[in-house]
Amino acid sequence: MTDRLYIFDTTLRDGEQSPGCSMNLEEKLRVAQALAQLGVDVIEAGFPMASPGDFEAVRQIAERVQGPTIAGLARAHPKDIESAARALEPAAQARIHTFIATSPIHMQAKLRMTPDEVLERAVEAVKLARSLAPEVEFSAEDAGRTDMDFLCRVVEATIAAGARVINIPDTVGYTTPQEFGARIRELIERVPNSDQAIFSVHCHNDLGLAVANSLAAVENGARQVECTINGLGERAGNASLEEIVMILRTRRDRYDIETGIDTTKIVPTSKLVSQITGMPVQPNKAIVGANAFAHEAGIHQDGVLKHHETYEIMTPESVGWTTNRMVLGKHSGRAALKARYAELGVELDKEELDAAFERFKELADKKKEVFDEDLLALLDEGAAAGEERIRLVSLHVASGTKDTPVAAVELEVNGEMLKATSEGDGPVDAAFKAINSLVEPNGKLLLYAVNAITAGTDAQGEVTVRLADGDRIVNGQGKDTDIVVASAKALIAALNKLPDMHARGEHPQYSGV
Ligand code: KIV
Ligand code: ZN
């Protein structure tokens, strides 16, 4: 009989922890709804104790997102566990995910606890969590570098205390596939009560091995994988959901294991997460990169036209790349827009539809063909509107082969109208200088990237701007058929995030217990 692998998505927790990827409540809800439509088994919605914003996000997701189990992260500490339990109260299926580090370096340098103290704390945490939630997952943080005998003791004791999922994280992405697979097998074989738990893995990608390590674990008995859309996550990220799912599906001959994922929703979900976080997907990224199915060499094109399996091991349609993406134009009505959004997995209430329709009409006036990507981008703009401290009122730029580029910008900053003009090394540089002369703080520009959302010279340009303000990093995205306007919008979106970042909560892995 075919086995089932549970997909635990941590885009909203580990993914959101990566620099510049923080999302607001409305954005988290949209991602959570998309994950539910994608068919993930568990959504780790956040770390409720980290901040009131994280708590509220977990609570709202627990209340409004149907289908998957909703998990909340908690350190092995009563306050964290109680906070997670409160946030998860409205969920139809809730899971408290509690963790403590078990490697020598983490226990000594970070926790300053002995192994016995850690073991005791882990057991107490699981018991408390079990008294407050129907499902408990326990993670031995940095299990990849944990002494095997000690890890076996911790796993046995936490299963006995009531954990039904035991997660083995390779927190620092240190292990190799053979090593990690053997670790999972040894745990399952040596721990006497291992049959009472599902073994899970959570691999980081510091050496580019997160997916390989996760698969090695699956080959050796793990039946839950923790992963993220586009491989987002701390540092080099987590194992990428789309790669794991498509490997299992494409190589069914090797892995007789199924997931509950609707693979045709992979690309739309990837695009949504990229647009919301402002974290672009590299073009040659497996499955979801823009070039993943692009055949450039003539010999390859010829082969694919004769038989697609010559150079394609899966079809672009099977992961949600659609060939016919032209959906709407300026004569399309409200009902068609609502229906297309529903097909993209986005349900809009009347007010949201009215706002989206207004922006859609404006765009359709500038652009003959409105694609799915454009529609998703419109939602993003809508989400950003209304909560802005800085708003772009107007922008005028002049540039050419002989003239010095100059930009005149008008902003509304905290309700006050401000104007500035500036020259620059190009129209974008001039616009940035003019905007920066009007606001504080400016942050340091770390990244400026431009991408065309769809094909054609009338395509909307999507600009990503990354700024650093001290140790805070924020991303902003802007879209427009005029890339200088898109650039100004992206800079303003990033600037708008700077003050909010002061309220960021605790980081689960560096804040000790
Ligand atoms: O990487 C890690 O160890 C984690 C745990 C909290 C599961 O993210
Ligand atoms: Zn992690």
PDB file of C-alpha atoms in Angstrom, residues 40-220:
ATOM      1  CA  VAL A  40      -0.673  21.091   3.041  1.00  0.00           C
ATOM      2  CA  ASP A  41      -1.441  18.981   6.108  1.00  0.00           C
ATOM      3  CA  VAL A  42      -0.128  21.405   8.714  1.00  0.00           C
ATOM      4  CA  ILE A  43       0.357  25.179   8.612  1.00  0.00           C
ATOM      5  CA  GLU A  44       2.793  26.485  11.199  1.00  0.00           C
ATOM      6  CA  ALA A  45       1.132  29.867  11.520  1.00  0.00           C
ATOM      7  CA  GLY A  46       3.708  31.556  13.731  1.00  0.00           C
ATOM      8  CA  PHE A  47       5.311  31.898  17.149  1.00  0.00           C
ATOM      9  CA  PRO A  48       2.554  33.427  19.317  1.00  0.00           C
ATOM     10  CA  MET A  49       4.837  34.463  22.187  1.00  0.00           C
ATOM     11  CA  ALA A  50       7.126  36.456  19.859  1.00  0.00           C
ATOM     12  CA  SER A  51       4.898  39.538  19.698  1.00  0.00           C
ATOM     13  CA  PRO A  52       1.228  40.566  19.922  1.00  0.00           C
ATOM     14  CA  GLY A  53       1.217  40.683  16.089  1.00  0.00           C
ATOM     15  CA  ASP A  54       2.402  37.067  15.838  1.00  0.00           C
ATOM     16  CA  PHE A  55      -0.192  36.016  18.427  1.00  0.00           C
ATOM     17  CA  GLU A  56      -3.002  37.705  16.530  1.00  0.00           C
ATOM     18  CA  ALA A  57      -1.875  36.203  13.216  1.00  0.00           C
ATOM     19  CA  VAL A  58      -1.906  32.665  14.643  1.00  0.00           C
ATOM     20  CA  ARG A  59      -5.292  33.290  16.215  1.00  0.00           C
ATOM     21  CA  GLN A  60      -6.862  34.675  13.043  1.00  0.00           C
ATOM     22  CA  ILE A  61      -5.454  31.859  10.931  1.00  0.00           C
ATOM     23  CA  ALA A  62      -6.762  29.331  13.467  1.00  0.00           C
ATOM     24  CA  GLU A  63     -10.173  30.972  13.248  1.00  0.00           C
ATOM     25  CA  ARG A  64     -10.437  31.525   9.509  1.00  0.00           C
ATOM     26  CA  VAL A  65      -8.436  28.874   7.697  1.00  0.00           C
ATOM     27  CA  GLN A  66     -10.177  25.528   7.266  1.00  0.00           C
ATOM     28  CA  GLY A  67      -8.635  22.204   6.305  1.00  0.00           C
ATOM     29  CA  PRO A  68      -5.070  21.889   7.598  1.00  0.00           C
ATOM     30  CA  THR A  69      -4.029  21.468  11.213  1.00  0.00           C
ATOM     31  CA  ILE A  70      -2.843  24.827  12.551  1.00  0.00           C
ATOM     32  CA  ALA A  71       0.378  24.738  14.568  1.00  0.00           C
ATOM     33  CA  GLY A  72       1.894  27.369  16.832  1.00  0.00           C
ATOM     34  CA  LEU A  73       5.538  27.329  17.928  1.00  0.00           C
ATOM     35  CA  ALA A  74       6.482  27.523  21.604  1.00  0.00           C
ATOM     36  CA  ARG A  75       9.793  27.244  23.420  1.00  0.00           C
ATOM     37  CA  ALA A  76       9.801  24.664  26.196  1.00  0.00           C
ATOM     38  CA  HIS A  77       8.548  27.285  28.589  1.00  0.00           C
ATOM     39  CA  PRO A  78       5.093  27.463  30.281  1.00  0.00           C
ATOM     40  CA  LYS A  79       4.415  31.059  29.145  1.00  0.00           C
ATOM     41  CA  ASP A  80       5.143  30.211  25.497  1.00  0.00           C
ATOM     42  CA  ILE A  81       3.052  27.050  25.615  1.00  0.00           C
ATOM     43  CA  GLU A  82       0.102  28.782  27.273  1.00  0.00           C
ATOM     44  CA  SER A  83       0.282  31.609  24.754  1.00  0.00           C
ATOM     45  CA  ALA A  84       0.342  29.121  21.837  1.00  0.00           C
ATOM     46  CA  ALA A  85      -2.639  27.272  23.333  1.00  0.00           C
ATOM     47  CA  ARG A  86      -4.639  30.514  23.627  1.00  0.00           C
ATOM     48  CA  ALA A  87      -3.800  31.572  20.070  1.00  0.00           C
ATOM     49  CA  LEU A  88      -4.799  28.151  18.724  1.00  0.00           C
ATOM     50  CA  GLU A  89      -8.116  27.967  20.622  1.00  0.00           C
ATOM     51  CA  PRO A  90     -10.349  28.625  17.580  1.00  0.00           C
ATOM     52  CA  ALA A  91      -8.669  25.990  15.379  1.00  0.00           C
ATOM     53  CA  ALA A  92     -10.641  22.907  14.369  1.00  0.00           C
ATOM     54  CA  GLN A  93      -7.376  20.927  14.605  1.00  0.00           C
ATOM     55  CA  ALA A  94      -4.629  22.528  16.686  1.00  0.00           C
ATOM     56  CA  ARG A  95      -1.061  21.483  17.355  1.00  0.00           C
ATOM     57  CA  ILE A  96       1.393  22.952  19.827  1.00  0.00           C
ATOM     58  CA  HIS A  97       4.933  22.629  18.515  1.00  0.00           C
ATOM     59  CA  THR A  98       7.346  22.919  21.406  1.00  0.00           C
ATOM     60  CA  PHE A  99      11.113  22.735  21.182  1.00  0.00           C
ATOM     61  CA  ILE A 100      14.362  22.869  23.087  1.00  0.00           C
ATOM     62  CA  ALA A 101      17.933  22.529  21.892  1.00  0.00           C
ATOM     63  CA  THR A 102      19.724  19.237  22.566  1.00  0.00           C
ATOM     64  CA  SER A 103      23.182  19.631  20.990  1.00  0.00           C
ATOM     65  CA  PRO A 104      26.178  20.165  23.312  1.00  0.00           C
ATOM     66  CA  ILE A 105      26.960  23.599  21.887  1.00  0.00           C
ATOM     67  CA  HIS A 106      23.377  24.863  22.231  1.00  0.00           C
ATOM     68  CA  MET A 107      22.921  23.400  25.724  1.00  0.00           C
ATOM     69  CA  GLN A 108      26.206  24.796  27.014  1.00  0.00           C
ATOM     70  CA  ALA A 109      26.561  28.108  25.220  1.00  0.00           C
ATOM     71  CA  LYS A 110      22.955  29.169  24.664  1.00  0.00           C
ATOM     72  CA  LEU A 111      20.803  27.507  27.319  1.00  0.00           C
ATOM     73  CA  ARG A 112      23.491  27.022  29.997  1.00  0.00           C
ATOM     74  CA  MET A 113      21.697  23.863  31.074  1.00  0.00           C
ATOM     75  CA  THR A 114      22.893  20.314  31.674  1.00  0.00           C
ATOM     76  CA  PRO A 115      21.544  17.484  29.491  1.00  0.00           C
ATOM     77  CA  ASP A 116      19.433  16.209  32.394  1.00  0.00           C
ATOM     78  CA  GLU A 117      17.905  19.641  32.905  1.00  0.00           C
ATOM     79  CA  VAL A 118      17.113  19.872  29.198  1.00  0.00           C
ATOM     80  CA  LEU A 119      15.513  16.426  29.255  1.00  0.00           C
ATOM     81  CA  GLU A 120      13.379  17.363  32.230  1.00  0.00           C
ATOM     82  CA  ARG A 121      12.327  20.666  30.649  1.00  0.00           C
ATOM     83  CA  ALA A 122      11.385  18.892  27.405  1.00  0.00           C
ATOM     84  CA  VAL A 123       9.197  16.380  29.249  1.00  0.00           C
ATOM     85  CA  GLU A 124       7.483  19.090  31.341  1.00  0.00           C
ATOM     86  CA  ALA A 125       6.838  21.132  28.211  1.00  0.00           C
ATOM     87  CA  VAL A 126       5.262  18.235  26.346  1.00  0.00           C
ATOM     88  CA  LYS A 127       3.074  17.321  29.337  1.00  0.00           C
ATOM     89  CA  LEU A 128       1.852  20.899  29.717  1.00  0.00           C
ATOM     90  CA  ALA A 129       1.236  21.227  25.977  1.00  0.00           C
ATOM     91  CA  ARG A 130      -0.619  17.901  25.969  1.00  0.00           C
ATOM     92  CA  SER A 131      -2.925  19.193  28.720  1.00  0.00           C
ATOM     93  CA  LEU A 132      -3.779  22.251  26.578  1.00  0.00           C
ATOM     94  CA  ALA A 133      -3.962  20.913  23.013  1.00  0.00           C
ATOM     95  CA  PRO A 134      -5.057  17.714  21.302  1.00  0.00           C
ATOM     96  CA  GLU A 135      -1.799  17.329  19.367  1.00  0.00           C
ATOM     97  CA  VAL A 136       1.765  17.984  20.431  1.00  0.00           C
ATOM     98  CA  GLU A 137       4.906  18.012  18.345  1.00  0.00           C
ATOM     99  CA  PHE A 138       8.300  18.066  20.008  1.00  0.00           C
ATOM    100  CA  SER A 139      11.485  19.274  18.269  1.00  0.00           C
ATOM    101  CA  ALA A 140      15.013  18.579  19.490  1.00  0.00           C
ATOM    102  CA  GLU A 141      16.625  21.710  18.104  1.00  0.00           C
ATOM    103  CA  ASP A 142      20.007  21.096  16.451  1.00  0.00           C
ATOM    104  CA  ALA A 143      19.319  17.340  16.509  1.00  0.00           C
ATOM    105  CA  GLY A 144      21.725  16.988  13.576  1.00  0.00           C
ATOM    106  CA  ARG A 145      24.614  17.754  15.975  1.00  0.00           C
ATOM    107  CA  THR A 146      23.161  16.025  19.036  1.00  0.00           C
ATOM    108  CA  ASP A 147      24.786  13.010  20.696  1.00  0.00           C
ATOM    109  CA  MET A 148      22.801   9.951  19.526  1.00  0.00           C
ATOM    110  CA  ASP A 149      22.424   8.335  22.963  1.00  0.00           C
ATOM    111  CA  PHE A 150      21.088  11.560  24.428  1.00  0.00           C
ATOM    112  CA  LEU A 151      18.786  12.129  21.451  1.00  0.00           C
ATOM    113  CA  CYS A 152      17.326   8.627  21.918  1.00  0.00           C
ATOM    114  CA  ARG A 153      16.653   9.385  25.612  1.00  0.00           C
ATOM    115  CA  VAL A 154      14.954  12.703  24.775  1.00  0.00           C
ATOM    116  CA  VAL A 155      12.828  11.185  22.037  1.00  0.00           C
ATOM    117  CA  GLU A 156      11.720   8.244  24.189  1.00  0.00           C
ATOM    118  CA  ALA A 157      10.856  10.508  27.117  1.00  0.00           C
ATOM    119  CA  THR A 158       8.921  13.046  25.053  1.00  0.00           C
ATOM    120  CA  ILE A 159       6.900  10.320  23.321  1.00  0.00           C
ATOM    121  CA  ALA A 160       6.113   8.863  26.746  1.00  0.00           C
ATOM    122  CA  ALA A 161       5.044  12.367  27.860  1.00  0.00           C
ATOM    123  CA  GLY A 162       2.512  12.583  25.020  1.00  0.00           C
ATOM    124  CA  ALA A 163       4.230  13.961  21.884  1.00  0.00           C
ATOM    125  CA  ARG A 164       2.693  12.358  18.810  1.00  0.00           C
ATOM    126  CA  VAL A 165       5.080  13.967  16.336  1.00  0.00           C
ATOM    127  CA  ILE A 166       8.828  13.966  16.933  1.00  0.00           C
ATOM    128  CA  ASN A 167      10.694  16.433  14.797  1.00  0.00           C
ATOM    129  CA  ILE A 168      14.412  16.027  14.123  1.00  0.00           C
ATOM    130  CA  PRO A 169      15.753  19.348  12.841  1.00  0.00           C
ATOM    131  CA  ASP A 170      19.060  19.834  11.113  1.00  0.00           C
ATOM    132  CA  THR A 171      18.941  23.390  12.404  1.00  0.00           C
ATOM    133  CA  VAL A 172      22.236  24.539  10.929  1.00  0.00           C
ATOM    134  CA  GLY A 173      22.171  22.467   7.717  1.00  0.00           C
ATOM    135  CA  TYR A 174      25.282  20.575   8.760  1.00  0.00           C
ATOM    136  CA  THR A 175      24.519  16.936   8.031  1.00  0.00           C
ATOM    137  CA  THR A 176      24.872  15.002   4.786  1.00  0.00           C
ATOM    138  CA  PRO A 177      22.087  12.819   3.349  1.00  0.00           C
ATOM    139  CA  GLN A 178      23.604   9.449   4.291  1.00  0.00           C
ATOM    140  CA  GLU A 179      24.381  10.601   7.785  1.00  0.00           C
ATOM    141  CA  PHE A 180      20.967  12.182   8.327  1.00  0.00           C
ATOM    142  CA  GLY A 181      19.069   9.199   6.896  1.00  0.00           C
ATOM    143  CA  ALA A 182      21.039   6.848   9.161  1.00  0.00           C
ATOM    144  CA  ARG A 183      20.202   9.071  12.155  1.00  0.00           C
ATOM    145  CA  ILE A 184      16.462   8.761  11.477  1.00  0.00           C
ATOM    146  CA  ARG A 185      16.689   5.001  10.975  1.00  0.00           C
ATOM    147  CA  GLU A 186      18.695   4.551  14.179  1.00  0.00           C
ATOM    148  CA  LEU A 187      16.192   6.601  16.182  1.00  0.00           C
ATOM    149  CA  ILE A 188      13.239   4.629  14.882  1.00  0.00           C
ATOM    150  CA  GLU A 189      15.021   1.326  15.551  1.00  0.00           C
ATOM    151  CA  ARG A 190      16.503   2.164  18.951  1.00  0.00           C
ATOM    152  CA  VAL A 191      13.736   4.126  20.672  1.00  0.00           C
ATOM    153  CA  PRO A 192      11.430   1.498  22.214  1.00  0.00           C
ATOM    154  CA  ASN A 193       8.192   3.527  21.847  1.00  0.00           C
ATOM    155  CA  SER A 194       9.008   4.961  18.398  1.00  0.00           C
ATOM    156  CA  ASP A 195       5.914   3.269  16.938  1.00  0.00           C
ATOM    157  CA  GLN A 196       3.748   5.687  18.941  1.00  0.00           C
ATOM    158  CA  ALA A 197       4.953   8.776  17.056  1.00  0.00           C
ATOM    159  CA  ILE A 198       5.323  10.097  13.547  1.00  0.00           C
ATOM    160  CA  PHE A 199       8.922  11.034  12.818  1.00  0.00           C
ATOM    161  CA  SER A 200       9.372  14.396  11.156  1.00  0.00           C
ATOM    162  CA  VAL A 201      12.363  16.305   9.781  1.00  0.00           C
ATOM    163  CA  HIS A 202      13.156  19.992   9.405  1.00  0.00           C
ATOM    164  CA  CYS A 203      16.248  20.627   7.309  1.00  0.00           C
ATOM    165  CA  HIS A 204      18.043  23.893   6.680  1.00  0.00           C
ATOM    166  CA  ASN A 205      19.897  24.572   3.470  1.00  0.00           C
ATOM    167  CA  ASP A 206      23.245  26.014   4.582  1.00  0.00           C
ATOM    168  CA  LEU A 207      25.161  23.494   2.451  1.00  0.00           C
ATOM    169  CA  GLY A 208      22.448  23.197  -0.197  1.00  0.00           C
ATOM    170  CA  LEU A 209      21.387  19.784   1.172  1.00  0.00           C
ATOM    171  CA  ALA A 210      18.012  20.516   2.773  1.00  0.00           C
ATOM    172  CA  VAL A 211      15.941  18.680   0.168  1.00  0.00           C
ATOM    173  CA  ALA A 212      18.426  15.788  -0.168  1.00  0.00           C
ATOM    174  CA  ASN A 213      18.550  15.376   3.611  1.00  0.00           C
ATOM    175  CA  SER A 214      14.749  15.446   3.888  1.00  0.00           C
ATOM    176  CA  LEU A 215      14.440  12.752   1.215  1.00  0.00           C
ATOM    177  CA  ALA A 216      17.089  10.604   2.884  1.00  0.00           C
ATOM    178  CA  ALA A 217      15.023  10.867   6.064  1.00  0.00           C
ATOM    179  CA  VAL A 218      11.868   9.835   4.189  1.00  0.00           C
ATOM    180  CA  GLU A 219      13.727   6.835   2.754  1.00  0.00           C
ATOM    181  CA  ASN A 220      14.554   5.874   6.333  1.00  0.00           C
TER     182      ASN A 220
END
